[in-house]
Amino acid sequence: MSATIKDLARETGLTAATISAYFNGASVRPYNKEKIERAIDKLGYIRNDYARALRTHRSMTVGVLIPEFASMFATQLVTEIEEALRLKRYGIIICDCRSNPSREREAVRFLQSKTVDGIIVIPATDSASSLSSAIQKKLPVVALDRYTESRDISHVIVSNRKAGREAVQKMLSEGKKKIAVIHGDENLFTARERLAGYRDAMERAGEGPGIAVPGGNSVQGGYEAAKKLLSGEPGLQGIFATNYEMSIGAAIALKETGKTIGDDFAFTGFDSVQMLPVLCPGMHMVVQPIRELGMVAAETLLAMINGGPIRNIVLDCKVI
């Protein structure tokens, strides 16, 4: 016969209320937490989440929608989200939407069929249409990294325009004037904001709108864009790549062409794990607060699940 809450209480000498608080993610004294976890292992206790969901109308599960598993940025965010939710006894279901709104819509419906308590999504587009079924059912939703047109969901983003502006201003302050940008898909809020930040800095410095080349949000796209700039723009003094994958591609191109980053040429990329300087020593980086993004997204969603308000939160990046 399976162990029960009462068995755990008897084994630990704690009340059933304390055991329940532990499973519900409430604050439990560290010593009591250790006693409960030892008892769980000893008795082989397995919580019946299905029965609990019927009783409490909570599945203790959150859906996480990402553009693609190949994205280093997205997978890092999932790691931080999972850790923050795990501490509150929540599990996650991850769906790879391949940056496709139709797949995103299907994933939302799938998650609803699994009775998740809420959804965290890195949206495929600025439109929230693929989230409509969740919004209509008043399922709590947090959009992460990208701002959508919906006012019915929360958003957790970074100050993309400010980050882009400060990244370019740093290169300008080092005496570089002819600086190009390798940018992402302008249909996406994040890409538009970073490109706008680049243009802000260039225009304030009297350098006009600058030189902008699309990089397709990919390593290959960043590589090809950098090659095009390095061969077609005489006197180029710097490149700013506006996401991690394009930054890797541009760094490879710079290495192949023998560019030395420093006094003669500047390179700034977006990085969240600080691995790019290994490939391209001397470069600058816009470092996104990955841990904080994931944690704040999880905390915002949990607050909404418990009746909290819709919020729009903007976090700062660091240029180093």
XYZ file of C-alpha atoms in Angstrom:
320
model
C 0.000 0.000 0.000
C 1.293 3.473 -0.897
C 2.539 5.792 1.826
C 0.306 8.731 2.740
C 0.659 12.217 4.211
C -0.271 10.701 7.578
C 2.572 8.189 7.241
C 5.007 11.025 6.559
C 3.689 12.931 9.558
C 4.098 9.874 11.775
C 7.634 9.214 10.484
C 8.794 12.809 10.927
C 6.853 13.757 14.035
C 5.515 16.788 12.175
C 1.902 17.762 11.613
C 0.047 16.901 8.408
C -0.334 20.661 7.881
C 3.464 21.098 7.833
C 3.829 18.219 5.371
C 1.162 19.772 3.125
C 2.856 23.166 3.346
C 6.083 21.558 2.102
C 4.324 20.050 -0.927
C 2.540 23.332 -1.664
C 5.816 25.247 -1.862
C 5.201 27.217 1.331
C 8.032 28.208 3.659
C 9.150 25.290 5.841
C 12.066 25.359 8.281
C 15.214 23.838 6.714
C 15.475 21.203 9.464
C 11.851 20.127 8.922
C 12.370 20.122 5.159
C 15.276 17.699 5.540
C 13.198 15.432 7.804
C 10.351 15.377 5.274
C 12.655 14.586 2.354
C 14.346 11.774 4.285
C 10.933 10.323 5.119
C 9.820 10.570 1.477
C 12.876 8.569 0.419
C 12.494 6.029 3.217
C 8.769 5.393 2.700
C 8.847 5.739 -1.096
C 6.091 8.342 -0.968
C 4.770 9.477 -4.369
C 2.295 12.330 -4.420
C -0.892 11.734 -6.429
C -0.968 14.977 -8.388
C -4.071 13.946 -10.300
C -6.099 13.537 -7.110
C -4.647 16.757 -5.751
C -5.568 18.662 -8.918
C -9.169 17.462 -8.655
C -9.314 18.655 -5.071
C -7.491 21.990 -5.379
C -8.041 22.842 -9.071
C -4.264 23.262 -9.359
C -2.041 20.966 -11.424
C 1.205 22.452 -10.019
C 2.435 22.462 -13.619
C 3.464 25.366 -15.864
C 3.873 25.330 -19.638
C 7.003 26.908 -21.133
C 6.993 27.732 -24.853
C 10.323 28.488 -26.520
C 11.196 29.386 -30.137
C 13.640 26.484 -30.542
C 15.793 24.195 -28.442
C 18.823 25.177 -30.551
C 18.726 28.680 -29.055
C 21.321 28.981 -26.285
C 19.447 31.972 -24.875
C 16.135 30.087 -24.698
C 17.605 26.960 -23.129
C 19.387 29.036 -20.491
C 16.126 30.772 -19.660
C 14.346 27.425 -19.320
C 17.018 26.284 -16.858
C 16.448 29.343 -14.666
C 12.648 29.130 -14.938
C 12.670 25.452 -13.988
C 14.866 26.119 -10.971
C 12.666 28.976 -9.716
C 9.471 26.937 -10.157
C 10.972 23.777 -8.653
C 11.546 25.642 -5.403
C 7.784 26.236 -5.303
C 7.017 22.552 -6.081
C 5.969 23.288 -9.661
C 6.920 21.164 -12.640
C 7.171 22.346 -16.248
C 6.147 21.095 -19.677
C 8.425 22.491 -22.420
C 7.197 22.962 -25.992
C 9.500 23.834 -28.918
C 7.459 26.010 -31.285
C 10.161 26.381 -33.986
C 9.406 30.143 -34.128
C 6.138 29.210 -35.848
C 2.879 30.911 -34.727
C 0.782 27.915 -35.827
C 2.882 25.534 -33.739
C 2.706 28.005 -30.879
C -1.102 28.027 -31.099
C -1.173 24.211 -31.102
C 1.175 24.124 -28.117
C -1.048 26.501 -26.136
C -4.055 24.255 -26.732
C -2.021 21.181 -25.808
C -0.963 22.804 -22.543
C -4.547 23.774 -21.788
C -5.560 20.138 -22.290
C -2.958 19.247 -19.653
C -4.605 21.763 -17.282
C -1.428 23.747 -16.659
C -1.802 26.546 -14.117
C -0.107 29.096 -16.362
C 2.196 29.638 -19.345
C 5.557 31.352 -19.835
C 6.269 32.024 -23.508
C 9.008 33.523 -25.645
C 6.573 34.559 -28.403
C 7.180 33.731 -32.052
C 5.793 37.139 -33.100
C 4.725 40.451 -31.585
C 1.115 39.385 -32.044
C -0.557 37.557 -29.177
C -3.066 35.837 -31.482
C -1.549 32.393 -30.886
C -2.176 32.890 -27.163
C -5.832 33.828 -27.631
C -7.314 30.566 -26.332
C -5.348 30.921 -23.084
C -6.232 34.608 -22.749
C -9.938 33.914 -23.333
C -9.898 31.319 -20.548
C -8.064 33.824 -18.305
C -5.134 31.455 -17.953
C -2.164 33.430 -16.547
C 0.448 34.106 -19.249
C 3.861 35.782 -19.061
C 5.630 36.778 -22.289
C 9.395 36.689 -21.844
C 12.040 38.575 -23.871
C 9.497 39.994 -26.329
C 6.744 42.555 -25.939
C 3.394 41.737 -27.539
C 0.345 43.788 -28.437
C -1.730 42.152 -25.679
C -2.602 43.985 -22.469
C -4.060 40.798 -20.976
C -0.715 39.147 -20.252
C 2.401 40.107 -18.299
C 5.737 40.879 -19.960
C 9.295 40.496 -18.670
C 11.883 42.004 -21.017
C 15.244 43.755 -21.012
C 15.818 47.399 -21.946
C 16.780 46.493 -25.511
C 16.926 49.997 -26.961
C 19.016 51.293 -24.071
C 21.350 48.286 -24.339
C 21.832 48.833 -28.069
C 22.496 52.530 -27.578
C 25.008 52.003 -24.764
C 26.826 49.266 -26.687
C 27.429 51.564 -29.650
C 28.234 54.571 -27.464
C 31.021 52.532 -25.868
C 32.585 51.885 -29.284
C 32.151 55.540 -30.272
C 33.830 56.651 -27.033
C 36.880 54.615 -28.058
C 37.241 56.670 -31.223
C 35.434 54.378 -33.667
C 33.168 56.219 -36.107
C 32.248 53.911 -38.964
C 30.328 51.228 -37.082
C 27.920 48.771 -38.705
C 25.152 46.738 -37.106
C 24.120 43.145 -37.851
C 20.495 43.018 -36.778
C 17.668 40.520 -36.409
C 14.193 40.208 -37.905
C 12.583 43.661 -37.814
C 9.162 42.038 -37.428
C 10.182 41.283 -33.837
C 10.038 43.895 -31.076
C 13.405 42.871 -29.610
C 15.249 43.240 -32.919
C 13.600 46.577 -33.718
C 14.481 48.001 -30.318
C 18.147 46.979 -30.500
C 18.438 48.399 -34.011
C 16.776 51.624 -32.836
C 19.317 51.858 -30.006
C 22.165 51.560 -32.524
C 20.662 54.326 -34.655
C 20.097 56.541 -31.602
C 23.796 56.359 -30.746
C 24.995 56.908 -34.307
C 22.723 59.884 -34.930
C 23.614 61.509 -31.604
C 27.277 61.189 -32.597
C 26.572 62.862 -35.943
C 27.230 59.685 -37.923
C 23.790 59.468 -39.541
C 21.689 56.283 -39.471
C 24.776 54.096 -39.890
C 25.138 50.843 -41.835
C 22.600 48.104 -41.097
C 22.751 44.554 -42.470
C 20.237 41.805 -41.575
C 21.742 38.685 -40.017
C 18.771 36.356 -39.956
C 18.992 35.667 -36.196
C 21.399 32.800 -36.915
C 25.091 31.914 -36.743
C 25.240 31.532 -40.522
C 23.409 34.813 -41.042
C 25.775 36.648 -38.706
C 28.782 35.122 -40.446
C 27.580 36.093 -43.933
C 26.617 39.608 -42.842
C 30.030 40.178 -41.253
C 31.815 38.861 -44.354
C 29.760 41.225 -46.502
C 30.605 44.198 -44.297
C 34.307 43.383 -44.036
C 34.689 43.050 -47.803
C 32.289 45.783 -48.901
C 32.752 48.637 -46.439
C 36.247 50.192 -46.712
C 37.337 51.898 -43.524
C 34.894 49.994 -41.341
C 35.948 50.421 -37.709
C 33.448 48.323 -35.800
C 30.562 45.841 -35.854
C 27.687 45.470 -33.410
C 25.796 42.141 -33.590
C 22.439 42.198 -31.833
C 21.922 38.610 -30.665
C 23.977 35.660 -29.458
C 23.841 33.505 -32.591
C 24.682 36.384 -34.948
C 27.494 37.404 -32.594
C 29.048 33.939 -32.893
C 28.826 34.074 -36.687
C 30.371 37.537 -36.815
C 33.158 36.488 -34.430
C 34.031 33.545 -36.695
C 34.156 35.856 -39.728
C 36.396 38.327 -37.897
C 38.749 35.523 -36.879
C 38.923 34.191 -40.448
C 39.761 37.594 -41.877
C 42.499 38.178 -39.308
C 40.919 41.210 -37.672
C 42.489 42.069 -34.330
C 39.951 43.488 -31.919
C 41.281 46.459 -30.004
C 42.813 49.712 -31.170
C 42.020 49.278 -34.874
C 38.661 47.506 -34.821
C 35.806 47.179 -32.323
C 33.320 44.348 -31.996
C 30.363 44.133 -29.626
C 27.969 41.212 -29.382
C 25.131 39.972 -27.229
C 26.192 37.231 -24.844
C 24.599 35.584 -21.848
C 27.286 33.088 -20.863
C 30.420 35.172 -21.565
C 31.859 32.558 -23.911
C 32.337 34.859 -26.897
C 35.554 36.488 -25.605
C 37.212 33.066 -25.843
C 36.494 33.117 -29.573
C 37.099 36.825 -30.008
C 39.413 38.328 -27.335
C 39.122 42.070 -26.796
C 35.474 42.361 -27.764
C 32.738 44.075 -25.764
C 29.537 42.319 -24.737
C 25.975 43.203 -23.890
C 25.270 40.761 -21.066
C 21.634 39.946 -20.410
C 20.549 39.079 -16.845
C 19.499 35.516 -17.700
C 19.087 34.330 -14.133
C 17.014 37.340 -13.153
C 14.870 37.113 -16.306
C 13.965 33.497 -15.604
C 13.387 34.080 -11.909
C 11.241 37.189 -12.406
C 9.171 35.491 -15.129
C 8.492 32.539 -12.811
C 7.681 34.761 -9.833
C 5.385 36.958 -11.932
C 3.478 33.942 -13.222
C 3.117 32.414 -9.750
C 1.783 35.731 -8.457
C -0.785 35.818 -11.281
C -1.820 32.222 -10.547
C -2.514 33.359 -6.989
C -4.603 36.321 -8.122
C -1.866 38.910 -8.610
C -1.968 41.673 -11.238
C -0.705 41.789 -14.810
C 2.738 43.415 -14.818
C 5.222 44.730 -17.379
C 8.771 44.461 -16.045
C 11.915 45.820 -17.724
C 15.387 44.722 -16.598
C 18.701 46.344 -17.512
C 21.593 44.735 -19.387
C 25.285 45.413 -18.760
C 27.796 46.460 -21.413
C 31.261 45.179 -20.552
